[in-house]
Structure formats: structure tokens, C-alpha cells
Short mmCIF file of C-alpha atoms in Angstrom, two decimals:
data_model
loop_
_atom_site.label_atom_id
_atom_site.label_comp_id
_atom_site.label_asym_id
_atom_site.label_seq_id
_atom_site.Cartn_x
_atom_site.Cartn_y
_atom_site.Cartn_z
CA UNK A 1 -24.68 21.67 20.91
CA UNK A 2 -26.10 19.90 17.92
CA UNK A 3 -27.39 16.62 19.30
CA UNK A 4 -27.56 14.74 15.73
CA UNK A 5 -25.60 14.40 12.60
CA UNK A 6 -26.11 12.73 9.30
CA UNK A 7 -24.34 11.10 6.26
CA UNK A 8 -24.56 12.51 2.83
CA UNK A 9 -27.28 9.85 2.00
CA UNK A 10 -29.43 11.16 4.85
CA UNK A 11 -28.93 8.54 7.49
CA UNK A 12 -29.13 10.33 10.97
CA UNK A 13 -27.21 9.38 14.21
CA UNK A 14 -26.71 10.77 17.61
CA UNK A 15 -23.40 12.89 18.33
CA UNK A 16 -23.14 10.89 21.53
CA UNK A 17 -23.35 7.14 20.71
CA UNK A 18 -24.10 4.42 23.42
CA UNK A 19 -20.95 2.59 23.57
CA UNK A 20 -21.23 -1.26 24.29
CA UNK A 21 -17.62 -2.50 24.73
CA UNK A 22 -18.00 -1.93 28.46
CA UNK A 23 -20.73 -4.79 28.48
CA UNK A 24 -18.64 -7.45 26.80
CA UNK A 25 -17.60 -10.42 28.84
CA UNK A 26 -13.89 -9.79 28.79
CA UNK A 27 -14.17 -5.94 29.70
CA UNK A 28 -14.83 -6.08 33.50
CA UNK A 29 -11.77 -7.15 35.49
CA UNK A 30 -13.29 -6.61 38.80
CA UNK A 31 -16.88 -7.10 40.13
CA UNK A 32 -19.78 -8.25 37.83
CA UNK A 33 -21.94 -6.72 35.20
CA UNK A 34 -25.76 -5.99 35.80
CA UNK A 35 -27.19 -6.72 32.25
CA UNK A 36 -30.61 -6.09 33.49
CA UNK A 37 -29.67 -2.65 34.61
CA UNK A 38 -28.00 -2.11 31.20
CA UNK A 39 -31.24 -3.09 29.22
CA UNK A 40 -33.01 -0.65 31.68
CA UNK A 41 -30.56 1.86 30.76
CA UNK A 42 -30.99 1.35 27.08
CA UNK A 43 -34.69 2.03 27.37
CA UNK A 44 -34.01 5.24 29.33
CA UNK A 45 -31.49 6.44 26.78
CA UNK A 46 -33.88 5.77 23.74
CA UNK A 47 -36.71 7.61 25.71
CA UNK A 48 -34.21 10.68 25.98
CA UNK A 49 -33.58 10.71 22.35
CA UNK A 50 -30.24 8.82 22.41
CA UNK A 51 -31.08 6.18 19.97
CA UNK A 52 -27.65 5.23 18.35
CA UNK A 53 -25.54 2.06 19.81
CA UNK A 54 -22.16 0.99 18.91
CA UNK A 55 -21.07 -2.63 19.47
CA UNK A 56 -18.85 -5.17 17.55
CA UNK A 57 -18.80 -8.88 16.36
CA UNK A 58 -15.87 -9.37 18.84
CA UNK A 59 -17.44 -7.76 22.11
CA UNK A 60 -18.59 -10.95 23.72
CA UNK A 61 -22.15 -10.89 24.59
CA UNK A 62 -22.80 -7.36 23.09
CA UNK A 63 -24.59 -8.08 19.87
CA UNK A 64 -26.76 -10.61 21.88
CA UNK A 65 -27.67 -7.99 24.48
CA UNK A 66 -28.61 -5.48 21.90
CA UNK A 67 -30.72 -8.23 20.22
CA UNK A 68 -32.37 -8.64 23.39
CA UNK A 69 -33.20 -5.10 23.75
CA UNK A 70 -34.56 -5.15 20.15
CA UNK A 71 -36.81 -8.05 20.96
CA UNK A 72 -38.22 -5.85 24.02
CA UNK A 73 -38.74 -2.98 22.03
CA UNK A 74 -40.64 -5.15 19.24
CA UNK A 75 -42.79 -6.64 22.28
CA UNK A 76 -43.96 -3.09 23.07
CA UNK A 77 -45.92 -3.25 19.63
CA UNK A 78 -44.48 0.54 18.68
CA UNK A 79 -41.06 -0.75 17.10
CA UNK A 80 -39.76 0.25 13.87
CA UNK A 81 -36.33 -0.68 12.74
CA UNK A 82 -35.25 2.86 11.95
CA UNK A 83 -36.27 3.96 15.70
CA UNK A 84 -32.75 2.92 16.67
CA UNK A 85 -29.38 2.70 15.12
CA UNK A 86 -27.02 -0.03 15.67
CA UNK A 87 -23.51 0.34 14.57
CA UNK A 88 -21.38 -3.01 14.61
CA UNK A 89 -17.89 -3.77 13.47
CA UNK A 90 -16.22 -6.62 11.21
CA UNK A 91 -13.18 -7.54 12.89
CA UNK A 92 -11.79 -10.83 11.63
CA UNK A 93 -9.43 -12.66 14.03
CA UNK A 94 -5.79 -12.03 13.21
CA UNK A 95 -4.87 -15.51 12.56
CA UNK A 96 -7.68 -15.90 9.78
CA UNK A 97 -6.54 -12.74 7.71
CA UNK A 98 -4.42 -14.88 5.34
CA UNK A 99 -7.48 -16.87 4.28
CA UNK A 100 -10.58 -14.64 4.69
CA UNK A 101 -13.13 -14.70 1.89
CA UNK A 102 -16.41 -13.81 1.08
CA UNK A 103 -17.94 -16.89 2.54
CA UNK A 104 -16.31 -16.00 5.86
CA UNK A 105 -17.46 -12.42 5.73
CA UNK A 106 -20.84 -13.00 4.90
CA UNK A 107 -21.15 -15.55 7.56
CA UNK A 108 -19.93 -12.88 10.32
CA UNK A 109 -22.40 -10.32 8.90
CA UNK A 110 -25.28 -12.98 8.89
CA UNK A 111 -24.53 -13.75 12.41
CA UNK A 112 -24.47 -10.16 13.24
CA UNK A 113 -27.95 -9.84 11.80
CA UNK A 114 -29.35 -12.81 13.42
CA UNK A 115 -27.84 -11.93 16.86
CA UNK A 116 -29.52 -8.45 16.66
CA UNK A 117 -32.58 -9.27 15.01
CA UNK A 118 -32.14 -6.70 12.31
CA UNK A 119 -33.04 -6.72 8.65
CA UNK A 120 -29.75 -4.86 7.85
CA UNK A 121 -26.84 -3.83 9.53
CA UNK A 122 -26.92 0.21 9.86
CA UNK A 123 -23.20 0.60 9.86
CA UNK A 124 -20.47 -1.85 9.63
CA UNK A 125 -17.03 -0.53 10.65
CA UNK A 126 -14.11 -2.67 9.16
CA UNK A 127 -10.79 -3.28 11.18
CA UNK A 128 -7.79 -4.93 9.99
CA UNK A 129 -5.21 -6.11 12.48
CA UNK A 130 -1.96 -6.25 10.28
CA UNK A 131 -1.63 -4.16 7.34
CA UNK A 132 1.24 -6.24 6.13
CA UNK A 133 -1.08 -9.24 5.69
CA UNK A 134 -2.74 -9.15 2.05
CA UNK A 135 -6.41 -9.30 1.86
CA UNK A 136 -7.73 -5.82 3.42
CA UNK A 137 -8.93 -4.32 0.13
CA UNK A 138 -10.48 -7.67 -1.26
CA UNK A 139 -12.38 -7.74 1.96
CA UNK A 140 -13.51 -4.37 1.87
CA UNK A 141 -14.94 -4.82 -1.60
CA UNK A 142 -16.68 -8.00 -0.10
CA UNK A 143 -18.47 -5.70 2.17
CA UNK A 144 -19.60 -3.48 -0.73
CA UNK A 145 -21.11 -6.57 -2.33
CA UNK A 146 -22.96 -7.31 0.97
CA UNK A 147 -24.10 -3.57 0.96
CA UNK A 148 -25.26 -4.09 -2.49
CA UNK A 149 -27.35 -7.35 -1.30
CA UNK A 150 -28.96 -5.11 1.11
CA UNK A 151 -27.22 -6.67 4.32
CA UNK A 152 -25.39 -3.48 5.05
CA UNK A 153 -26.61 -0.03 4.94
CA UNK A 154 -23.48 1.99 5.50
CA UNK A 155 -19.77 1.01 5.45
CA UNK A 156 -17.24 2.47 7.82
CA UNK A 157 -13.78 2.02 9.01
CA UNK A 158 -12.33 1.20 12.53
CA UNK A 159 -8.74 2.03 13.52
CA UNK A 160 -7.52 2.93 10.14
CA UNK A 161 -4.65 5.22 9.71
CA UNK A 162 -4.58 8.11 7.10
CA UNK A 163 -2.79 6.03 4.58
CA UNK A 164 -5.11 2.88 5.00
CA UNK A 165 -7.99 5.28 4.67
CA UNK A 166 -6.60 6.83 1.62
CA UNK A 167 -6.49 3.30 0.10
CA UNK A 168 -10.01 2.87 0.61
CA UNK A 169 -11.01 6.16 -0.89
CA UNK A 170 -8.78 5.88 -3.71
CA UNK A 171 -10.24 2.17 -4.46
CA UNK A 172 -13.91 3.67 -4.57
CA UNK A 173 -14.95 2.11 -1.23
CA UNK A 174 -17.83 4.36 -0.02
CA UNK A 175 -16.47 5.09 3.30
CA UNK A 176 -18.66 7.39 5.54
CA UNK A 177 -16.87 7.10 8.84
CA UNK A 178 -13.75 5.95 10.79
CA UNK A 179 -13.70 5.03 14.25
CA UNK A 180 -10.43 6.36 16.09
CA UNK A 181 -9.24 6.57 19.51
CA UNK A 182 -9.34 10.14 20.53
CA UNK A 183 -9.01 12.06 23.74
CA UNK A 184 -7.13 14.91 25.51
CA UNK A 185 -4.50 12.25 26.29
CA UNK A 186 -4.33 10.56 22.77
CA UNK A 187 -4.05 13.04 20.07
CA UNK A 188 -2.70 10.99 17.34
CA UNK A 189 -5.70 11.75 14.99
CA UNK A 190 -4.52 15.32 14.93
CA UNK A 191 -1.47 14.63 12.90
CA UNK A 192 -2.99 14.03 9.74
CA UNK A 193 -6.26 11.90 10.09
CA UNK A 194 -8.62 14.60 11.10
CA UNK A 195 -7.48 16.97 8.30
CA UNK A 196 -7.79 14.00 5.43
CA UNK A 197 -11.23 12.91 6.94
CA UNK A 198 -12.62 16.42 6.91
CA UNK A 199 -11.27 16.96 3.15
CA UNK A 200 -13.14 13.76 1.93
CA UNK A 201 -16.37 13.94 3.92
CA UNK A 202 -15.68 11.40 6.26
CA UNK A 203 -16.77 11.45 9.77
CA UNK A 204 -14.44 10.57 12.50
CA UNK A 205 -16.20 8.48 15.41
CA UNK A 206 -13.97 9.20 18.48
CA UNK A 207 -13.74 6.57 21.15
CA UNK A 208 -11.66 6.33 24.31
CA UNK A 209 -12.61 10.08 24.89
CA UNK A 210 -12.76 9.34 28.67
CA UNK A 211 -9.75 7.41 28.88
CA UNK A 212 -11.52 4.34 30.40
CA UNK A 213 -12.93 6.69 33.19
CA UNK A 214 -9.82 8.33 34.14
CA UNK A 215 -11.27 11.62 33.21
CA UNK A 216 -13.27 12.18 36.32
CA UNK A 217 -13.57 13.74 39.60
CA UNK A 218 -12.91 10.70 41.67
CA UNK A 219 -9.15 10.85 40.32
CA UNK A 220 -8.45 14.22 41.29
CA UNK A 221 -5.54 14.32 43.67
CA UNK A 222 -5.34 10.49 43.83
CA UNK A 223 -2.24 8.43 43.82
CA UNK A 224 -2.01 5.68 41.08
CA UNK A 225 -4.78 3.06 41.32
CA UNK A 226 -4.85 -0.32 39.97
CA UNK A 227 -7.08 -0.81 36.72
CA UNK A 228 -10.76 -2.00 37.12
CA UNK A 229 -11.32 -2.72 33.48
CA UNK A 230 -9.63 -3.61 30.48
CA UNK A 231 -10.20 -0.20 29.10
CA UNK A 232 -8.34 1.33 32.14
CA UNK A 233 -5.23 -1.26 31.44
CA UNK A 234 -4.90 0.20 28.01
CA UNK A 235 -5.50 3.87 28.71
CA UNK A 236 -3.15 3.81 31.60
CA UNK A 237 -0.63 3.06 28.90
CA UNK A 238 -1.84 6.05 26.75
CA UNK A 239 -1.55 8.31 29.83
CA UNK A 240 1.92 7.11 30.74
CA UNK A 241 2.96 7.98 26.96
CA UNK A 242 1.32 11.41 27.15
CA UNK A 243 0.62 13.61 30.09
CA UNK A 244 1.77 11.05 32.80
CA UNK A 245 -0.20 10.72 35.92
CA UNK A 246 1.39 14.02 37.37
CA UNK A 247 0.44 15.76 34.11
CA UNK A 248 -3.28 14.42 34.38
CA UNK A 249 -3.43 15.80 38.00
CA UNK A 250 -2.62 19.12 36.50
CA UNK A 251 -5.27 18.93 33.86
CA UNK A 252 -8.16 17.67 35.88
CA UNK A 253 -8.41 20.96 37.83
CA UNK A 254 -8.57 22.89 34.64
CA UNK A 255 -11.28 20.61 33.48
CA UNK A 256 -13.13 20.68 36.85
CA UNK A 257 -13.09 24.77 36.82
CA UNK A 258 -14.63 24.75 33.33
CA UNK A 259 -17.18 21.99 34.44
CA UNK A 260 -18.23 23.81 37.51
CA UNK A 261 -18.87 27.06 35.26
CA UNK A 262 -21.40 25.04 33.41
CA UNK A 263 -22.70 22.94 36.15
CA UNK A 264 -21.60 19.67 34.59
CA UNK A 265 -18.74 17.22 34.96
CA UNK A 266 -15.21 16.68 34.01
CA UNK A 267 -16.64 13.77 31.77
CA UNK A 268 -18.94 16.10 29.92
CA UNK A 269 -16.26 18.84 29.24
CA UNK A 270 -13.63 16.30 27.97
CA UNK A 271 -16.45 14.77 25.59
CA UNK A 272 -17.31 18.05 24.27
CA UNK A 273 -13.86 19.25 23.70
CA UNK A 274 -13.55 16.23 21.29
CA UNK A 275 -16.79 16.76 19.74
CA UNK A 276 -15.74 20.19 18.92
CA UNK A 277 -12.90 18.95 16.74
CA UNK A 278 -12.38 18.89 13.08
CA UNK A 279 -14.37 16.15 11.40
CA UNK A 280 -15.61 14.64 14.58
CA UNK A 281 -19.19 13.43 14.09
CA UNK A 282 -19.82 11.59 17.27
CA UNK A 283 -18.20 10.11 20.28
CA UNK A 284 -18.69 6.74 22.11
CA UNK A 285 -19.52 7.03 25.51
CA UNK A 286 -19.77 3.67 27.41
CA UNK A 287 -23.08 2.83 28.96
CA UNK A 288 -22.84 -0.15 31.74
CA UNK A 289 -25.81 1.06 33.81
CA UNK A 290 -28.63 3.47 34.19
CA UNK A 291 -26.44 5.88 36.09
CA UNK A 292 -24.67 6.97 32.87
CA UNK A 293 -27.99 8.26 31.19
CA UNK A 294 -27.74 11.58 33.08
CA UNK A 295 -24.23 12.12 32.10
CA UNK A 296 -25.04 11.73 28.38
CA UNK A 297 -27.69 14.28 28.68
CA UNK A 298 -25.42 16.77 30.21
CA UNK A 299 -22.94 16.41 27.56
CA UNK A 300 -25.02 18.26 24.91
CA UNK A 301 -26.70 20.65 27.19
CA UNK A 302 -24.03 23.21 27.36
CA UNK A 303 -21.47 25.10 24.80
CA UNK A 304 -17.66 25.32 25.66
CA UNK A 305 -16.67 28.81 24.72
CA UNK A 306 -13.74 29.52 22.58
CA UNK A 307 -11.70 30.66 25.59
CA UNK A 308 -12.42 27.30 27.41
CA UNK A 309 -11.38 25.22 24.41
CA UNK A 310 -8.17 27.21 24.35
CA UNK A 311 -7.53 26.53 28.13
CA UNK A 312 -7.76 22.90 27.60
CA UNK A 313 -5.64 23.06 24.35
CA UNK A 314 -2.90 25.12 25.90
CA UNK A 315 -2.83 22.44 29.00
CA UNK A 316 -2.42 19.68 26.80
CA UNK A 317 0.02 21.03 24.35
CA UNK A 318 2.39 21.15 27.20
CA UNK A 319 2.94 17.40 26.93
CA UNK A 320 3.69 14.72 24.21
CA UNK A 321 1.07 12.61 22.56
CA UNK A 322 1.79 8.71 21.71
CA UNK A 323 3.86 8.19 18.87
CA UNK A 324 2.88 7.52 15.39
CA UNK A 325 -0.53 7.34 13.47
CA UNK A 326 -3.82 6.28 14.75
CA UNK A 327 -3.58 2.69 16.26
CA UNK A 328 -0.13 2.31 14.97
CA UNK A 329 1.32 1.52 18.53
CA UNK A 330 -1.41 -1.15 18.93
CA UNK A 331 -0.51 -2.89 15.85
CA UNK A 332 3.38 -2.74 16.40
CA UNK A 333 4.39 -2.12 19.82
CA UNK A 334 4.88 -4.88 22.29
CA UNK A 335 3.78 -2.88 25.08
CA UNK A 336 0.53 -2.12 23.41
CA UNK A 337 -0.05 -5.40 21.62
CA UNK A 338 -0.04 -7.34 24.74
CA UNK A 339 -3.16 -5.48 25.93
CA UNK A 340 -5.15 -5.99 22.76
CA UNK A 341 -7.31 -9.26 22.11
CA UNK A 342 -7.14 -10.18 18.53
CA UNK A 343 -8.88 -13.51 18.66
CA UNK A 344 -12.47 -12.62 19.76
CA UNK A 345 -14.21 -13.79 16.60
CA UNK A 346 -15.32 -17.15 15.48
CA UNK A 347 -17.86 -17.78 12.71
CA UNK A 348 -19.14 -20.83 14.73
CA UNK A 349 -20.22 -18.46 17.76
#
């Protein structure tokens, strides 16, 4: 499988992107995070060619951790800014949406630059919590102004449904990507978003591909277990609204048989299945420690056959997928909104 992809302007990124949400302070519900091991994993990933990282201004501590990694690379004496790609997000808190302005937006962007010791942000992915609150388009144009200032190289979207993405495109915002939750459980992007993105040359960056780790051998034949991370709290809701736990138990052996055929894991198969879908340019795979490096490598070292793709499709098509468009339930349903943290940003931090 192709390991890299690029935007029309020539900017190149990995198809498997090192995700950093799992390294945020609020993510882990049990145990603790080993940040030294995470930095060690970052070095291993870069050595193996996985040079693209995904974080966000609201992932507490993630931008700072990547900044520490950048400083270690600089200290080696062989660092060039283009050697790694760091994709971050601009996610203004829900309660400031009505009053957000250019000063606020530039302050957050400047803070990200300072945290990560970068001359420019490679990709800023814009998220807006509530489409009913005015100001989204004006804020998007402020990001364009910052791009013209040289502080941002590329502008992407995050969790935009088809209509919101169309508004951006129609207004002339130079959108290169849209990050969306997409997995064998959550197939909402297949309704209209993937088609629209493909037609307009916008890459879909898929997250949640492994459903918080539930798509793994350790869950085969298991009864329900209490979530270990905030990811699993969220994706358990997705599983309940799609295959259900029983349906997942029927899907896992299908994925395991395919994985055994290629000498890889269920996670590798589930990830590559999404990578093969229309408009998908990359997937975010969480990297909490050095154990994840081998798995990232394996994902791109084989190719699913058409028959195997059909086996997976036939298995999941027997079940529903969550209602609505991309991220619609997370914006509107009380069952989902209670899981999502909408106040992780503060220009003072």
C-alpha cells in the first residue's frame, strides 16, 4: 500500500498519521501516561518514516509534548522543519463562539507555534462546536488571513458535515482536508461526505478507525468491559448504535481470519479497510508508547484483496450505523454531548 500522499500544492504527509489525543491529560481514565516512552516512540516512528503527527490546541499537553520532541530533534544537529509534519487544530471553546475575533484566533495560532517551536503550522484543522452560532465563516476567513501571513501552511476542517464543508468550498476557503470519525462501526461519512470530498479534491482524514482499541484480538469472545479511556467511553456509544457488542463479536473473527492470512493484526486490517475507501487520504492511529510502532509499520506492508474488502463490507452492512451526518449526534444528542469536552481551550494557557 502507498505510504504517503500529498495535497495539490505538493505538501506530503503519511497515510498513517501518529495521533496524539491519547497523550492528552484528560484521555486516560485508568493508570498513567509515560511521556518519556511516548517521546521514545516518536523517535522510532520518525526513523521508520512515520513523520506526520496529529494533535490539537485542546489536547492538554499534546502540543507541548511535540514541542519537547522538536527540541530534541533540534538538539541532534540534523533537524530541518520539513523533516516532520505536525497537524494541529483550532477548536475555540463553545462558550466563546459568539465573541470570537481575529485577535483571539491569532492568539491561539501563535500559542501553538510557541508550544511546538515551529516557524509555521503545517496544517490547521478548524472545528466549530455549534453550527447555530454565527461566526464560523468569518473565523475561517481569519485563518486564511493567517495563512497569508505565513503562520499557517494549509487549512483543513475537522468534524464538518457535508453542508458545512460545502459552505467553506463555496465561500472560497482553500480546504485541503476534513478530519472525520470513520470506522467499520461509524460509517456516517459514507452517506454523502466521502462523495462530496472526492468530487472536490478534499482528503478525508479518518480518526476513530480502531474504535478506541475495541478492534483488537483481546476483545474476541469477551463480555462487556468498563472503558479504560475517554476514547472507549465515546466509541462504546458508537458500537451500541451500530453493530452492538454481539455484532462486534461476530465481526472480530472475520477480521481475525483476514489478519491471519496476511500475518498481521485485526487493527491493521480495520485500518487498511478504511484507508481503501473513497477520498480517505490518511488515518489517525494513536501512539501512546513504543509498542505501537510495529503495528503502524504492519498496516502498510500488505494489501487487502477485493474479496477481503467485500467480506468486511458484507459483515458490517447487516447492521445500522449511527444516525445523521458526520458528528451530528455529537453536536445534538444528549447521549453523545455529555461525553465530549467543549471547554479545553483558553488563550491564557
